[in-house]
Coordinates of C-alpha atoms in Angstrom, one line a residue:
Chain A
M1 CA 26.4 -71.1 56.8
T2 CA 29.2 -71.8 54.6
V3 CA 28.8 -71.5 50.9
P4 CA 29.7 -74.8 49.3
D5 CA 32.5 -75.3 47.1
Q6 CA 30.0 -76.9 44.5
F7 CA 27.8 -73.8 44.7
R8 CA 30.9 -71.6 44.0
E9 CA 32.1 -73.7 41.0
D10 CA 28.5 -73.8 39.4
L11 CA 28.4 -70.1 39.7
L12 CA 31.5 -69.4 38.1
E13 CA 30.5 -71.9 35.3
A14 CA 27.3 -70.0 35.1
I15 CA 28.8 -66.5 34.4
P16 CA 29.2 -66.8 30.6
S17 CA 25.5 -67.7 30.2
L18 CA 24.4 -65.1 32.6
R19 CA 26.5 -62.4 30.9
A20 CA 24.9 -63.6 27.5
F21 CA 21.3 -63.6 28.9
G22 CA 22.0 -60.1 30.5
Y23 CA 23.3 -58.8 27.2
S24 CA 20.4 -60.0 25.1
L25 CA 18.0 -58.5 27.7
C26 CA 19.4 -55.2 28.0
G27 CA 21.4 -54.7 24.8
N28 CA 24.3 -53.0 26.7
A29 CA 27.4 -54.9 27.4
T30 CA 28.4 -52.7 30.5
R31 CA 25.2 -52.9 32.1
A32 CA 25.0 -56.7 31.3
D33 CA 28.3 -57.2 33.3
D34 CA 26.6 -55.0 36.1
L35 CA 23.6 -57.1 36.4
V36 CA 25.8 -60.3 36.5
Q37 CA 27.9 -58.8 39.2
E38 CA 24.6 -57.9 41.3
T39 CA 23.3 -61.4 40.4
M40 CA 26.5 -63.0 41.9
V41 CA 26.2 -61.1 45.2
K42 CA 22.4 -61.9 45.7
A43 CA 23.2 -65.6 44.9
W44 CA 25.9 -65.7 47.3
A45 CA 24.1 -63.9 49.9
N46 CA 21.0 -66.4 49.3
A47 CA 23.2 -69.5 48.8
A48 CA 21.3 -71.1 51.8
S49 CA 18.0 -71.0 50.0
F50 CA 19.4 -72.9 47.1
Q51 CA 18.5 -76.6 47.1
P52 CA 21.6 -78.4 46.0
G53 CA 20.9 -80.6 43.0
T54 CA 18.0 -78.5 41.5
N55 CA 18.6 -76.2 38.7
Q56 CA 21.1 -73.8 39.6
R57 CA 21.4 -72.0 36.2
A58 CA 17.6 -71.4 36.1
W59 CA 17.8 -70.1 39.7
L60 CA 20.6 -67.8 38.6
F61 CA 18.7 -66.8 35.6
T62 CA 15.8 -65.8 37.9
I63 CA 17.9 -63.6 39.9
L64 CA 19.3 -61.7 37.0
R65 CA 15.8 -61.2 35.5
N66 CA 14.4 -59.9 38.5
E67 CA 17.5 -57.6 39.0
F68 CA 17.0 -56.5 35.6
Y69 CA 13.4 -55.4 36.0
S70 CA 14.0 -53.8 39.3
Q71 CA 16.8 -51.7 37.9
M72 CA 14.6 -50.7 35.1
R73 CA 11.7 -49.6 37.2
K74 CA 14.1 -47.7 39.4
K75 CA 15.8 -46.1 36.3
K76 CA 12.4 -44.9 35.0
R77 CA 11.4 -43.4 38.1
E78 CA 14.7 -41.6 38.1
V79 CA 14.8 -40.3 34.7
E80 CA 10.9 -39.8 34.6
D81 CA 10.8 -41.5 31.4
P82 CA 7.1 -42.4 30.8
E83 CA 7.6 -42.7 27.0
G84 CA 10.0 -45.5 27.4
H85 CA 12.8 -43.8 25.7
F86 CA 15.4 -45.8 27.8
E87 CA 13.8 -49.1 26.6
A88 CA 14.1 -47.5 23.1
S89 CA 17.7 -47.1 23.7
L90 CA 18.3 -50.8 24.0
F91 CA 20.7 -52.3 21.6
E92 CA 21.3 -48.8 20.2
K93 CA 25.0 -49.1 20.7
G94 CA 25.4 -52.6 19.1
R95 CA 28.9 -54.0 19.2
Q96 CA 30.8 -52.8 16.2
E97 CA 31.7 -56.0 14.7
S98 CA 28.0 -57.1 14.5
H99 CA 26.7 -57.6 11.1
L100 CA 23.9 -55.4 9.9
E101 CA 21.5 -58.4 9.9
L102 CA 22.2 -58.8 13.5
Q103 CA 21.6 -55.1 14.4
D104 CA 18.2 -55.6 12.7
M105 CA 17.6 -58.3 15.0
K106 CA 18.9 -56.3 18.1
R107 CA 16.6 -53.5 17.0
A108 CA 13.6 -55.7 16.6
L109 CA 14.3 -57.2 20.1
A110 CA 14.3 -53.9 21.7
T111 CA 10.8 -53.1 20.4
L112 CA 9.3 -56.2 21.7
P113 CA 7.2 -56.2 24.9
D114 CA 9.5 -57.2 28.0
D115 CA 7.6 -60.3 28.5
Q116 CA 8.1 -61.4 25.0
R117 CA 11.6 -60.4 24.7
E118 CA 12.8 -62.5 27.6
A119 CA 10.6 -65.3 26.3
I120 CA 12.3 -65.6 23.1
I121 CA 15.7 -64.9 24.5
L122 CA 15.2 -67.8 27.0
V123 CA 13.9 -70.5 24.7
G124 CA 15.3 -69.3 21.3
A125 CA 18.9 -68.6 22.5
S126 CA 19.6 -69.7 26.1
G127 CA 18.5 -73.1 25.3
M128 CA 16.2 -73.1 28.3
S129 CA 13.2 -75.4 27.9
Y130 CA 9.7 -73.9 28.2
E131 CA 9.1 -75.1 31.5
E132 CA 12.4 -73.6 32.7
A133 CA 11.6 -70.6 31.0
A134 CA 8.1 -70.6 32.7
T135 CA 9.7 -71.0 36.2
I136 CA 12.2 -68.1 35.5
C137 CA 9.6 -65.8 34.6
D138 CA 7.3 -67.1 37.1
V139 CA 4.5 -67.8 34.9
A140 CA 2.5 -71.2 33.6
T141 CA 4.2 -73.2 30.8
G142 CA 1.3 -72.5 28.4
T143 CA 1.8 -68.8 29.0
M144 CA 5.5 -69.1 28.1
K145 CA 4.4 -70.9 24.9
S146 CA 2.1 -68.0 23.9
R147 CA 4.6 -65.3 24.6
V148 CA 7.2 -67.0 22.5
S149 CA 4.6 -67.5 19.8
R150 CA 4.0 -63.8 19.7
A151 CA 7.4 -62.8 20.1
R152 CA 8.0 -65.0 17.2
S153 CA 5.4 -63.3 14.9
R154 CA 6.4 -60.1 15.9
L155 CA 10.0 -60.4 15.1
E156 CA 9.1 -62.1 11.7
E157 CA 6.8 -58.9 10.8
L158 CA 9.8 -56.4 12.1
L159 CA 12.5 -58.3 10.3
G160 CA 10.3 -58.6 7.2
E161 CA 9.9 -54.9 7.1
T162 CA 13.4 -54.1 7.8
S163 CA 14.7 -56.3 5.1
S164 CA 12.3 -55.0 2.3
E165 CA 13.3 -51.3 3.4
L166 CA 16.9 -52.2 3.1
S167 CA 16.3 -53.8 -0.2
Q168 CA 14.2 -50.7 -1.5
A169 CA 17.0 -48.4 -0.2
A170 CA 19.5 -50.6 -2.0
G171 CA 17.5 -50.6 -5.2
Chain B
M1 CA 13.3 -64.8 -12.3
E2 CA 14.0 -61.2 -12.9
Q3 CA 16.8 -58.6 -12.1
V4 CA 16.7 -55.2 -10.6
N5 CA 19.6 -53.1 -11.1
N6 CA 20.8 -50.7 -8.6
N7 CA 21.2 -47.0 -9.4
G8 CA 25.0 -46.4 -9.5
G9 CA 25.9 -48.6 -6.8
G10 CA 26.1 -51.8 -9.1
M11 CA 24.1 -54.0 -6.5
T12 CA 21.9 -56.3 -8.2
V13 CA 19.0 -57.9 -6.6
E14 CA 17.9 -61.2 -8.0
T15 CA 14.5 -62.4 -7.3
R16 CA 13.9 -66.5 -7.4
Y17 CA 10.2 -66.2 -8.0
P18 CA 8.1 -64.5 -10.4
T19 CA 5.9 -61.5 -9.4
M20 CA 2.3 -62.9 -9.1
H21 CA 0.3 -60.1 -8.0
G22 CA 0.8 -56.4 -6.6
S23 CA 2.7 -57.4 -3.3
G24 CA 4.8 -59.9 -4.9
F25 CA 7.7 -57.6 -5.4
R26 CA 8.0 -56.7 -2.0
V27 CA 7.6 -60.1 -0.5
T28 CA 10.0 -61.5 -2.9
H29 CA 12.6 -59.0 -1.7
R30 CA 11.9 -60.2 1.9
M31 CA 12.6 -63.6 0.9
T32 CA 15.9 -62.9 -0.6
S33 CA 16.8 -60.6 2.2
V34 CA 16.6 -62.9 5.1
N35 CA 19.0 -65.8 5.1
N36 CA 17.7 -69.3 5.2
G37 CA 14.7 -67.8 3.3
R38 CA 12.8 -71.1 3.0
T39 CA 12.1 -71.5 6.4
Y40 CA 11.3 -68.0 6.8
M41 CA 8.8 -68.2 3.7
S42 CA 7.0 -71.1 5.0
D43 CA 6.7 -69.7 8.9
Q44 CA 5.6 -66.4 7.1
S45 CA 2.6 -68.0 5.3
K46 CA 1.6 -70.2 8.2
K47 CA 1.5 -67.2 10.6
S48 CA -2.1 -66.2 9.9
E49 CA -3.4 -69.3 11.2
D50 CA -1.4 -69.1 14.3
D51 CA -2.0 -65.5 15.1
N52 CA -4.8 -65.7 17.5
H53 CA -5.9 -69.0 19.3
R54 CA -3.3 -71.7 18.1
I55 CA 0.0 -71.7 20.0
D56 CA 2.7 -72.7 17.9
P57 CA 5.9 -71.7 20.0
V58 CA 8.4 -73.1 17.8
V59 CA 11.3 -70.6 17.0
P60 CA 11.8 -70.7 13.2
E61 CA 15.6 -71.2 12.2
A62 CA 16.1 -67.8 10.8
I63 CA 15.2 -66.2 14.1
G64 CA 16.8 -68.7 16.2
K65 CA 20.1 -68.5 14.6
Q66 CA 20.4 -64.8 14.9
L67 CA 19.3 -64.7 18.5
K68 CA 22.0 -67.4 19.1
R69 CA 24.6 -65.5 17.4
I70 CA 23.8 -62.3 19.6
Y71 CA 23.7 -64.7 22.7
D72 CA 26.6 -66.9 21.8
K73 CA 29.1 -64.0 21.0
V74 CA 28.9 -62.9 24.7
A75 CA 28.6 -66.6 26.0
D76 CA 31.8 -67.7 24.3
E77 CA 33.8 -65.0 25.8
P78 CA 36.1 -65.6 28.4
V79 CA 34.9 -64.7 31.9
P80 CA 36.4 -61.1 32.9
D81 CA 38.8 -61.1 35.8
R82 CA 36.4 -59.0 37.8
F83 CA 34.1 -62.0 38.2
S84 CA 36.6 -64.5 39.6
A85 CA 38.1 -61.6 41.7
L86 CA 34.4 -60.9 43.1
L87 CA 34.1 -64.7 43.8
D88 CA 37.2 -64.5 45.9
Q89 CA 36.1 -61.5 47.7
L90 CA 32.8 -63.1 48.5
A91 CA 34.5 -66.1 49.8
K92 CA 36.9 -64.0 51.8
Q93 CA 34.1 -61.9 53.4
E94 CA 32.5 -65.0 54.4
Q95 CA 35.6 -66.3 56.2
D96 CA 36.1 -63.1 57.7
K97 CA 32.6 -63.1 59.4
K98 CA 33.7 -66.1 61.5

């Protein structure tokens, strides 16, 4: 089958948000771009299974997300990391220009359980609706809502703690 | 309103609310440290009600803003050449197959 031009155009157009989603998920710019590359190759190979007119961005996000978790599982097996140090390294090397405040958020994000992290990124940052986010993560919309709610509470807790530590250190 | 003077560094932390009880000091710092403190504060006080069974998935502005800044920083970057090159390559491979 020939990959339609429209598919290709939309894929190109989705790259910025795929990169942003990948970066928000894994906290590492290089890894994020590798995820995007893998996503593009997979999307191209599976172009036939995409129904034109449906939500291509959500479809691509789903591929990237699945790729992210499959790489994470593989990596965990390879480096024998039962304690999850791999995850703890998420966002450790934040981009230098980031403000301290964002560093706190990145660190807080990295400590969230995977399902809560992806939920709050999808709904809170990428602009996906609850329904779209639920489809991407293959759960019911209600489940997505409760994940976002828990992620939000957890982030508030974590950021509250960090802020007060910072003020105490400063004071 | 009270002021806390920093040792040496000359930084001053101003608190906008009187300390009402033991934990007040800390809470006050929390509020002044997070931008958009008002949203943050009201969500914080509401949280205990939501904790268990009620689902209130609205992402508060203070958190949403920071998440978006992390996300948009990358989303606003120009697409690196490697990706358009990859698309060309994928298209070419497809043509070669025929």
